[in-house]
Short mmCIF file of C-alpha atoms in Angstrom, two decimals:
data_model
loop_
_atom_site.label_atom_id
_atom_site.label_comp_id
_atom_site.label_asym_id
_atom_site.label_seq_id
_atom_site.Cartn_x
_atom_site.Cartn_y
_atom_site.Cartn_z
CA UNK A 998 -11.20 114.00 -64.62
CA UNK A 999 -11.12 110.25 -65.44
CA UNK A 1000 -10.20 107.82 -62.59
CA UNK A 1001 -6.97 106.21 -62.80
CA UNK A 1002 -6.21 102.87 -64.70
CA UNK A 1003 -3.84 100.73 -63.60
CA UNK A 1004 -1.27 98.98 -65.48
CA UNK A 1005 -1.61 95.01 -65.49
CA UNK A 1006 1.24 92.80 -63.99
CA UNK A 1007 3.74 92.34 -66.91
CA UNK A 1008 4.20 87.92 -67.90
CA UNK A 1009 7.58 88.43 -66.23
CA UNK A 1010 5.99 88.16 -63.20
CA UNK A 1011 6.67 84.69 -63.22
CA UNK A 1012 10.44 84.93 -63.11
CA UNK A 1013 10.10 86.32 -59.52
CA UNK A 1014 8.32 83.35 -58.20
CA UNK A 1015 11.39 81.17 -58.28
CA UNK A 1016 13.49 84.48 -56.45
CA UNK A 1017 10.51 84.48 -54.12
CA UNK A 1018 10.64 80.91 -53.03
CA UNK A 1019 14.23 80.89 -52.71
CA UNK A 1020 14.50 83.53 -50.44
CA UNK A 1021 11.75 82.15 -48.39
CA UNK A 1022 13.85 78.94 -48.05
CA UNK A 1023 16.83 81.05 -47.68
CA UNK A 1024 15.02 82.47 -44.45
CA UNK A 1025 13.88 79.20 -43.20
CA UNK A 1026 17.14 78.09 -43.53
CA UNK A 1027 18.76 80.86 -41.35
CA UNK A 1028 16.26 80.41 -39.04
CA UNK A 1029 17.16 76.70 -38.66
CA UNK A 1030 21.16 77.63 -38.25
CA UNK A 1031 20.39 80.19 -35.77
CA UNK A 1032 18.56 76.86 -33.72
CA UNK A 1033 15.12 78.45 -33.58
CA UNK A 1034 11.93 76.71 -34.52
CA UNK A 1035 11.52 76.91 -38.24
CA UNK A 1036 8.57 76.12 -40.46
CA UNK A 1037 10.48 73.76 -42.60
CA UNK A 1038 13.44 71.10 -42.18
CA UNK A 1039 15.34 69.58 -44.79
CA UNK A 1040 18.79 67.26 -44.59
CA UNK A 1041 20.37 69.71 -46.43
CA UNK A 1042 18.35 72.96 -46.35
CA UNK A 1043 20.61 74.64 -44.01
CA UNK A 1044 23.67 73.50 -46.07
CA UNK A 1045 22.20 75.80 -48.88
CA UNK A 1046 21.14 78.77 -47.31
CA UNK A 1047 24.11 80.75 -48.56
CA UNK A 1048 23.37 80.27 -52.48
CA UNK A 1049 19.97 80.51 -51.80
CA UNK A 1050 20.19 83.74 -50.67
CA UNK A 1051 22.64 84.92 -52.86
CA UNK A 1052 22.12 83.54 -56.86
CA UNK A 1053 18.41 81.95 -56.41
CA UNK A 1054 17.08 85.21 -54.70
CA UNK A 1055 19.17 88.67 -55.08
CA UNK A 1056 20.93 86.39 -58.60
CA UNK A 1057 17.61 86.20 -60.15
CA UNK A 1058 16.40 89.32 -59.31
CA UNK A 1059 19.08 91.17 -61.00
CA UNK A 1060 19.64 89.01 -64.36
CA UNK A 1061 15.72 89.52 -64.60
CA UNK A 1062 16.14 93.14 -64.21
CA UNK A 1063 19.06 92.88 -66.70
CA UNK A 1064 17.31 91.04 -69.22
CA UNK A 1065 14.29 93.51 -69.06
CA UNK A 1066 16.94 96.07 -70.49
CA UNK A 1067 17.83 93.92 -73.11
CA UNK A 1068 14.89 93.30 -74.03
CA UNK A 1069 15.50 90.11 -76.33
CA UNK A 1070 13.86 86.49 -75.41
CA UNK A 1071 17.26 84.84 -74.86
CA UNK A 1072 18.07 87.38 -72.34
CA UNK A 1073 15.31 85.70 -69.63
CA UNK A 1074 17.30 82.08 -70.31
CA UNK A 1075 19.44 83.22 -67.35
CA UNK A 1076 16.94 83.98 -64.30
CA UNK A 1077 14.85 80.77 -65.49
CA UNK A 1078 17.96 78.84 -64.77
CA UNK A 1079 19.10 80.55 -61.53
CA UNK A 1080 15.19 80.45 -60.69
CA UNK A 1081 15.45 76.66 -61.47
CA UNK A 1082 18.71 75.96 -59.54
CA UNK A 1083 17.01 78.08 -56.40
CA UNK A 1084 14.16 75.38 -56.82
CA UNK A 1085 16.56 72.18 -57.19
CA UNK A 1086 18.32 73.36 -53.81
CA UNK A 1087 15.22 72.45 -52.02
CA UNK A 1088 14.12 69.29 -53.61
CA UNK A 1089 15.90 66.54 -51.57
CA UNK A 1090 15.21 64.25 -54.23
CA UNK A 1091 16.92 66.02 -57.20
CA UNK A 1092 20.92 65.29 -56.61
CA UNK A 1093 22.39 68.25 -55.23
CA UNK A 1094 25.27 68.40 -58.02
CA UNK A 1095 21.87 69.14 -60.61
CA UNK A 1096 20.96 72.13 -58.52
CA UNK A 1097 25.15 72.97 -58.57
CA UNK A 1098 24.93 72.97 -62.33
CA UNK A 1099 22.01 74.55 -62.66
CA UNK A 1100 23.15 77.69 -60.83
CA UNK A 1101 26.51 77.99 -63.17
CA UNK A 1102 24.68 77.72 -66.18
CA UNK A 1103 21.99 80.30 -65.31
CA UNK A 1104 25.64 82.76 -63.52
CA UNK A 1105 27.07 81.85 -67.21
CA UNK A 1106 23.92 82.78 -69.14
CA UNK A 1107 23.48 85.92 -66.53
CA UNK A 1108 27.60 86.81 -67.93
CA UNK A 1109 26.74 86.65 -71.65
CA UNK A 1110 23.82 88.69 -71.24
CA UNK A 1111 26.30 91.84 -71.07
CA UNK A 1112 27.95 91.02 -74.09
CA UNK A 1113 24.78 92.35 -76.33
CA UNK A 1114 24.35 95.09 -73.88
CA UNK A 1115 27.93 96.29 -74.35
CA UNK A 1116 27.70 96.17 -78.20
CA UNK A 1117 24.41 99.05 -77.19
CA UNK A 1118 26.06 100.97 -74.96
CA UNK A 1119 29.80 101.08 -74.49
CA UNK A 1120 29.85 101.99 -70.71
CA UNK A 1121 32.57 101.18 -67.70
CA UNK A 1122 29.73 100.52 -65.32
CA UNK A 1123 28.62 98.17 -67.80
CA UNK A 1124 31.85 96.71 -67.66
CA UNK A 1125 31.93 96.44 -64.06
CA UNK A 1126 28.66 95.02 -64.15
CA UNK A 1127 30.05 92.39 -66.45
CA UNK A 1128 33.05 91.65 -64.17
CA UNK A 1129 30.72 91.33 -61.09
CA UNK A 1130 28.61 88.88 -63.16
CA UNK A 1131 32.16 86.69 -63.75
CA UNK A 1132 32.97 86.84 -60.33
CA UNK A 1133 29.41 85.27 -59.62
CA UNK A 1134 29.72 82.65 -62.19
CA UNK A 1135 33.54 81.81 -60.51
CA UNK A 1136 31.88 81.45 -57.30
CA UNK A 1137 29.24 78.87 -58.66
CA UNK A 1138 31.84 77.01 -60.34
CA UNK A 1139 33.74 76.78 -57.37
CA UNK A 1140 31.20 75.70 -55.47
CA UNK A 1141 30.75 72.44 -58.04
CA UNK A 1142 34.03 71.26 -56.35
CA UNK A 1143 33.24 72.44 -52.27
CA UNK A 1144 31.50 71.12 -50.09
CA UNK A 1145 31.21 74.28 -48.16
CA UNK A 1146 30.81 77.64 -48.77
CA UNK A 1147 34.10 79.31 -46.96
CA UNK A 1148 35.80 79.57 -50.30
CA UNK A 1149 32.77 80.13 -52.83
CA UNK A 1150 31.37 83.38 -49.97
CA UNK A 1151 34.30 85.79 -51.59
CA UNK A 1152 33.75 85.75 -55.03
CA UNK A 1153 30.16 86.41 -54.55
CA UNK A 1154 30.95 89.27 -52.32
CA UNK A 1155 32.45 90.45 -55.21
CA UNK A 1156 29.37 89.42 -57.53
CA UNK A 1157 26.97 91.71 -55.53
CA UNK A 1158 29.54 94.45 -54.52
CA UNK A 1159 30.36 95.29 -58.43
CA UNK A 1160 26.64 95.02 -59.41
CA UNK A 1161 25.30 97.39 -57.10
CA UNK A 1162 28.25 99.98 -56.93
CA UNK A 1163 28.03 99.76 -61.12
CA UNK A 1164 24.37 100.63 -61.12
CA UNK A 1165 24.95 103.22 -58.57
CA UNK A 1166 27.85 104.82 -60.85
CA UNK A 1167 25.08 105.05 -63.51
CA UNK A 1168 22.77 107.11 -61.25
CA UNK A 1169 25.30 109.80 -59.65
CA UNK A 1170 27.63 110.35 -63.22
CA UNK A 1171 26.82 113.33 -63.74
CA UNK A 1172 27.45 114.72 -59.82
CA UNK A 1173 30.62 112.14 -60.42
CA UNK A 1174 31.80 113.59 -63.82
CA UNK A 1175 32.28 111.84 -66.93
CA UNK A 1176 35.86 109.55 -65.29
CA UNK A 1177 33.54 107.94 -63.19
CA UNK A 1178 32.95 104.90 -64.71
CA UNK A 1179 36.66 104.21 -65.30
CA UNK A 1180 37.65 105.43 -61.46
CA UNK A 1181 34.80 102.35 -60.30
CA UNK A 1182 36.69 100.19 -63.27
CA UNK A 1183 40.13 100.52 -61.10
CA UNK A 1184 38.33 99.69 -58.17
CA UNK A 1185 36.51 96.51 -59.43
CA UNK A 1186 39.45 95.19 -60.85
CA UNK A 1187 41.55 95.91 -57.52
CA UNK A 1188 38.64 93.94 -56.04
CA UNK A 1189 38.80 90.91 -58.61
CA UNK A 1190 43.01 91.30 -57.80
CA UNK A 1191 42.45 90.78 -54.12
CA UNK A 1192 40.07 88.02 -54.89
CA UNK A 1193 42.60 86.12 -57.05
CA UNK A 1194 45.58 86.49 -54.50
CA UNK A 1195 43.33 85.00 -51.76
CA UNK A 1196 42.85 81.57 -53.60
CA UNK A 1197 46.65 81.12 -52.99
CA UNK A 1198 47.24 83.41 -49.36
CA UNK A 1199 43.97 83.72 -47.27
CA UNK A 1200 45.30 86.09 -45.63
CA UNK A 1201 46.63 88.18 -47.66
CA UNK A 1202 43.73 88.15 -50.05
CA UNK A 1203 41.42 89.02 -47.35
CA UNK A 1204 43.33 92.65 -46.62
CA UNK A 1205 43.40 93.11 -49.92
CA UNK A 1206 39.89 93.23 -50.44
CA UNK A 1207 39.10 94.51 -46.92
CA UNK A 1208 41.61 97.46 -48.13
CA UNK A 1209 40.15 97.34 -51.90
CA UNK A 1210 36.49 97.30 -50.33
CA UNK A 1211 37.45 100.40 -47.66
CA UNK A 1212 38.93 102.70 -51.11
CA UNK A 1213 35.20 102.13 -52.73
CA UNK A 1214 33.04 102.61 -50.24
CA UNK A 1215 34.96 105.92 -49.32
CA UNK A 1216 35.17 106.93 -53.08
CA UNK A 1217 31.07 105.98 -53.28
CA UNK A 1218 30.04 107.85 -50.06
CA UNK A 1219 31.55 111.13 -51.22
CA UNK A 1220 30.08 111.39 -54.58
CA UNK A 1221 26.83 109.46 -54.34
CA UNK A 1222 23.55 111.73 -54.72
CA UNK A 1223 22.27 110.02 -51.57
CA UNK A 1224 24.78 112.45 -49.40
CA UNK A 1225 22.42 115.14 -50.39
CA UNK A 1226 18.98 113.98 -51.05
CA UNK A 1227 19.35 112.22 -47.44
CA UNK A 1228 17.87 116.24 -46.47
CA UNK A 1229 15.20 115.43 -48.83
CA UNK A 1230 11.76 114.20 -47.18
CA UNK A 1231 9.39 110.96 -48.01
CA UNK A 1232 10.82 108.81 -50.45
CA UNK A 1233 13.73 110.65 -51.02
CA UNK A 1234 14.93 110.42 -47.99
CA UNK A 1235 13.91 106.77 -47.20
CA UNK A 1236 16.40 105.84 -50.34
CA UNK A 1237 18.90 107.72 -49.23
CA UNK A 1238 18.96 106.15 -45.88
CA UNK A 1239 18.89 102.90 -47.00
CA UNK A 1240 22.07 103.83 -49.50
CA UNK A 1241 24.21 105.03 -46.83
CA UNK A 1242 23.17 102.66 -44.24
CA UNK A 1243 24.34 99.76 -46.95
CA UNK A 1244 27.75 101.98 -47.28
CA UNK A 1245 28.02 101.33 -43.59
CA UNK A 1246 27.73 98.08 -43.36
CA UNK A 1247 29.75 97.73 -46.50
CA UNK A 1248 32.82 99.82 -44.87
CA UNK A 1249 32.26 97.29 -41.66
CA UNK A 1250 32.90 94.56 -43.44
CA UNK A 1251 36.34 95.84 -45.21
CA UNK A 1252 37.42 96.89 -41.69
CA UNK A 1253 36.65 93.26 -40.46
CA UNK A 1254 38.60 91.50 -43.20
CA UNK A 1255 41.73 93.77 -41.88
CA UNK A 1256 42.68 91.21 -39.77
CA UNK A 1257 43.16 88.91 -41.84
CA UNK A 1258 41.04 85.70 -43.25
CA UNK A 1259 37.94 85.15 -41.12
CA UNK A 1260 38.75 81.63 -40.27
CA UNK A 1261 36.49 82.11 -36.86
CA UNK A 1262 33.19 81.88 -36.65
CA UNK A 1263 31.91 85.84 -35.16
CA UNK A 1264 34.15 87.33 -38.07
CA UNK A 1265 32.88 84.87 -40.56
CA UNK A 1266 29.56 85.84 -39.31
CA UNK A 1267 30.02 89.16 -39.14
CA UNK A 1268 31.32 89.67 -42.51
CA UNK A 1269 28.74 87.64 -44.57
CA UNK A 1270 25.94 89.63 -43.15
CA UNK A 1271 27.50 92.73 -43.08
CA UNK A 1272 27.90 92.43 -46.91
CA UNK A 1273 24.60 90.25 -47.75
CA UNK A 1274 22.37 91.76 -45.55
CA UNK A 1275 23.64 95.45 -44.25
CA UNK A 1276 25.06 96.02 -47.95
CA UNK A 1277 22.76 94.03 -50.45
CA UNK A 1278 19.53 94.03 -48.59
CA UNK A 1279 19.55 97.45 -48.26
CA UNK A 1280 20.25 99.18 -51.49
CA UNK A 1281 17.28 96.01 -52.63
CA UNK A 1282 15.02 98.02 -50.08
CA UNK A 1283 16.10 101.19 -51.06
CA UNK A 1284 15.50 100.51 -54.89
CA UNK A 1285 12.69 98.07 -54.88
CA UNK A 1286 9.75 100.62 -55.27
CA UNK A 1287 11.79 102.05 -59.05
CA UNK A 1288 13.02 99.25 -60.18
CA UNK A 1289 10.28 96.56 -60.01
CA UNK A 1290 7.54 98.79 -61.37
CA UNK A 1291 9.48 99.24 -64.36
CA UNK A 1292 10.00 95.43 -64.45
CA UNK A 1293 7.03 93.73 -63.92
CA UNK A 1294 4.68 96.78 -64.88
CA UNK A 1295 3.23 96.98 -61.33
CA UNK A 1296 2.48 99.97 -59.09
CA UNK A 1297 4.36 99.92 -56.14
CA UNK A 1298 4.10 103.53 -54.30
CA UNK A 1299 6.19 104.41 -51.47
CA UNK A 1300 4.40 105.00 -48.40
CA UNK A 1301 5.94 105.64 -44.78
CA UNK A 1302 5.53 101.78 -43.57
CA UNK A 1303 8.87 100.81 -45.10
CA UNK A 1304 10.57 102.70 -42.80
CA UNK A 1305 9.50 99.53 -40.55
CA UNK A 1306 11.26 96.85 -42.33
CA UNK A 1307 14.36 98.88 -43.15
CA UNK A 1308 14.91 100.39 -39.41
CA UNK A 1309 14.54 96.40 -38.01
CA UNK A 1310 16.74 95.54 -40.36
CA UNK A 1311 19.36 97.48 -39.16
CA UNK A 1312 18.85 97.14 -35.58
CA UNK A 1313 19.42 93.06 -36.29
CA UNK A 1314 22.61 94.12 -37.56
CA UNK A 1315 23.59 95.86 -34.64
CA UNK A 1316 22.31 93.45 -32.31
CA UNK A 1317 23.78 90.47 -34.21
CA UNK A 1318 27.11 91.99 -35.00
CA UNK A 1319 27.45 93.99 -31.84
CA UNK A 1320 26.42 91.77 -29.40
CA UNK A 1321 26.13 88.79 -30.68
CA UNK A 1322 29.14 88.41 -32.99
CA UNK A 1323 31.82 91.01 -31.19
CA UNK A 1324 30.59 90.72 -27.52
CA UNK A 1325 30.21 86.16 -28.10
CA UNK A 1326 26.66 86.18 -26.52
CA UNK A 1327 25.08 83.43 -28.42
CA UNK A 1328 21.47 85.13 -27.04
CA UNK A 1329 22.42 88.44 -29.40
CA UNK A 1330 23.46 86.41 -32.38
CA UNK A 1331 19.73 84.55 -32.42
CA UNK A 1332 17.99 87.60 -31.54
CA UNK A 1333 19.54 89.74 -34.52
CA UNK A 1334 19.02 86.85 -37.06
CA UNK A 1335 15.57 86.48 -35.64
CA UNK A 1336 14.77 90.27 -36.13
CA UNK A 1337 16.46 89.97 -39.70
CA UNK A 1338 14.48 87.37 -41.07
CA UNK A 1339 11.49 89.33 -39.37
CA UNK A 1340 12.61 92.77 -40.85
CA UNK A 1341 12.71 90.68 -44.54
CA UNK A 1342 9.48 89.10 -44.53
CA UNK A 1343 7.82 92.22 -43.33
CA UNK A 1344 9.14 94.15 -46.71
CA UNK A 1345 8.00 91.16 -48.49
CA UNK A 1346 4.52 92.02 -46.57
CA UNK A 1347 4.66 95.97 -47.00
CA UNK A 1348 5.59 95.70 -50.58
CA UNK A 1349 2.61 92.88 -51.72
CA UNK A 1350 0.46 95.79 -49.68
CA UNK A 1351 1.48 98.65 -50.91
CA UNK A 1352 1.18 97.04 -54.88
CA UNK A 1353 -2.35 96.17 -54.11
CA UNK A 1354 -3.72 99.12 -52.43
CA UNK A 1355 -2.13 101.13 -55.55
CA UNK A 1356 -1.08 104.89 -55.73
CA UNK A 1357 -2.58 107.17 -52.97
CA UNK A 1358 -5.06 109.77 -53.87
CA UNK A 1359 -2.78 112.42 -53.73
CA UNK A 1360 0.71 112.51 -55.22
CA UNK A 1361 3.67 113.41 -52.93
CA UNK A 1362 5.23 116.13 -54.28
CA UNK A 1363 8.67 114.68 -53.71
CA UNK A 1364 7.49 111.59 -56.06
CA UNK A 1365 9.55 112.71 -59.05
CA UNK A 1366 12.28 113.79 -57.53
CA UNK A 1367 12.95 110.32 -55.87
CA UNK A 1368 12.78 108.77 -58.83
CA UNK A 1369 14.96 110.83 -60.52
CA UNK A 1370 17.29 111.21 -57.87
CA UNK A 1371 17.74 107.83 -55.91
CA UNK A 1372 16.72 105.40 -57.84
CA UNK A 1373 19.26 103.30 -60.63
CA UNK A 1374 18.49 103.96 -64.40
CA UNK A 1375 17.77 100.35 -65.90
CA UNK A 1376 18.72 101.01 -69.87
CA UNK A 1377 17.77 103.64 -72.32
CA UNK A 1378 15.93 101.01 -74.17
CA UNK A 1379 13.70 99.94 -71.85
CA UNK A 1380 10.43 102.02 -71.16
CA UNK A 1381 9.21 103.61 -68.25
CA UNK A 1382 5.96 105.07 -67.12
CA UNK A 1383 5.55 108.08 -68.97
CA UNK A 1384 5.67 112.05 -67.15
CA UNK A 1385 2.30 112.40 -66.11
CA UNK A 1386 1.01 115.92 -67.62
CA UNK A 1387 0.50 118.64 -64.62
CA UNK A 1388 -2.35 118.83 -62.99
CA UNK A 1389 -3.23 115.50 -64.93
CA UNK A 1390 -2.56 112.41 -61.85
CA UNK A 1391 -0.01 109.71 -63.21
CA UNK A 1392 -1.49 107.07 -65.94
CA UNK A 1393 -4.43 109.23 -67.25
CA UNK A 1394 -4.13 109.99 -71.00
#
């Protein structure tokens, strides 16, 4: 039997340098709002921790992993631009309207991608992806205008909401049935409704979506594969809890916005991380070890240490939420952020590892069934490491 070749990192690589720089600055950044020692200070770093975060990091991410299924040059013109804008948030020198601009064009370029992808495949989830990608775009454009984020925040709730719930439609449609799609259509344009009424009443628009939010997460939690495959064990069941832990913390978040417009800072707080870091950070944890193989051609085998990462993670959220934001102890609010950005970095850590060291010796038996089962699709067009033959070990001919 002929040792195992590995696959060589794929040029695209390079599009998640930019992502990876801005979410280190995005960290540094909390870290510095939190008022804990931080490695780096800039005037306006902690002004720009939010888009940071949110369209240079988890932004390019996804438009990279959406122009891998499109598969055409022009399709990687939007995460070089949101890559670029991530950049231009930390350069002092470059005006901060540039970085502004950048970060619409690459949202606009990110919209028009779907427009070649819908003319392949006409799909609802594809539409909701598409009306997610417009919300994003709104939010950058918005944000030309602000010079805060307290208006912008919404609209890219509704950015990451619709992308992930889309691409988690696409998994479970056949446990769903084939009205799936158009069910999550109704939702995401209840979403965009309650979005639109709360540029005119705050209030108002924030029930709305809490209540709009609430109805999806419900809807998602009953029919998502992750309700069963949660019984599964090793990767499996890592996905899974990572899934419904983001449902959580989704559900948490529409509950908060109940009471109206989160004009206070604990319910400010407690709804941006609830949604950017229980919700987003999550299902990016859950699905990083399917979907970035098949993006930058890289091994990256599950193994039991990202358990770590993910169970920190959510004990920051507890602690920061809980304590810090619902109980007003200023001590829990620093301590959860703390353990957040330490619960992200050490992913960062586990996953670099894990790529390195390569497949184990022995294949987990469970392997193909947590790819199958909890992991989004990407597109029919866009290849994927091939069935290994049985009894043959994955990547030999």
């Amino acid at each position: 039997m002929t040792a195992r070749r590995r696959r060589g990192p794929s040029w695209r690589l390079i599009w998640i340098l930019p992502a990876g720089l801005s979410l280190l600055a995005g960290l540094d950044a909390a870290l510095l709002l939190l008022g804990v020692p931080a490695p780096v200070s800039t005037s306006r770093l902690p002004d720009t921790h939010g888009m940071l975060m949110v369209l240079g990091f988890v932004g390019t991410l996804i438009a990279l992993e959406r122009a891998t299924a499109l598969a055409r040059w022009y399709g990687f013109i939007a995460p070089a631009l949101l890559g670029l804008g991530g950049i231009a948030l930390l350069a002092d020198p470059i005006p901060l309207f540039v970085a502004k601009v950048l970060l619409v064009a690459g949202t606009a370029a990110f919209t028009l991608i779907y427009i070649p992808l819908w003319r392949r495949q006409f799909d609802a989830p594809l539409l909701v992806q598409l009306l997610g990608a417009g919300l994003g775009c709104a939010g950058a454009v918005i944000w030309l205008t602000q010079d805060t984020m307290d208006h912008v925040l919404p609209w890219l709730i509704g950015f990451v909401v619709l992308t992930i719930a889309a691409e988690r439609v696409e998994l479970a449609r056949i446990t769903m049935g084939p009205n799936a799609g158009n069910r999550l259509l109704v939702h995401a344009w209840t979403i965009t409704i309650a979005l639109a009424v709360g540029v005119v009443f705050p209030d108002l628009g924030a029930i709305l979506l809490g209540l709009a939010l609430l109805a999806m997460v419900a809807w998602l939690i009953v029919h998502d594969i992750a309700r069963r495959t949660i019984r599964a064990k090793g990767a499996a069941r890592y996905m899974a809890a990572c899934i419904l832990s983001g449902y959580v913390w989704l559900a948490i978040a529409g509950i908060a916005l109940l009471f109206g417009y989160p004009d206070s800072q604990p319910a400010y707080d407690a709804i941006v991380h609830a949604v950017f870091l229980g919700y987003t950070i999550s299902m990016i944890m859950a699905h990083a070890t399917t979907i970035l193989p098949a993006v930058l051609h890289i091994d990256l085998p599950y193994r039991a240490a990202f358990w770590v990462p993910a169970a920190i993670l959510q004990l920051s959220l507890i602690v920061r939420l809980w304590v810090g934001d619902g109980l007003a102890q200023p001590a829990g609010w620093q301590i959860g952020g703390v353990l957040g950005v330490i619960a992200l970095l050490l992913f960062v850590v586990t996953a670099v590892t894990s790529a390195i060291i390569g497949p184990p010796t022995k294949k987990k038996k469970d392997a193909a069934t947590a790819r199958a089962a909890a992991s989004p699709r990407i597109s029919p067009r866009v290849p994927t490491t091939p069935r290994p033959a049985p009894g043959k070990p994955e990547g030999q001919a």
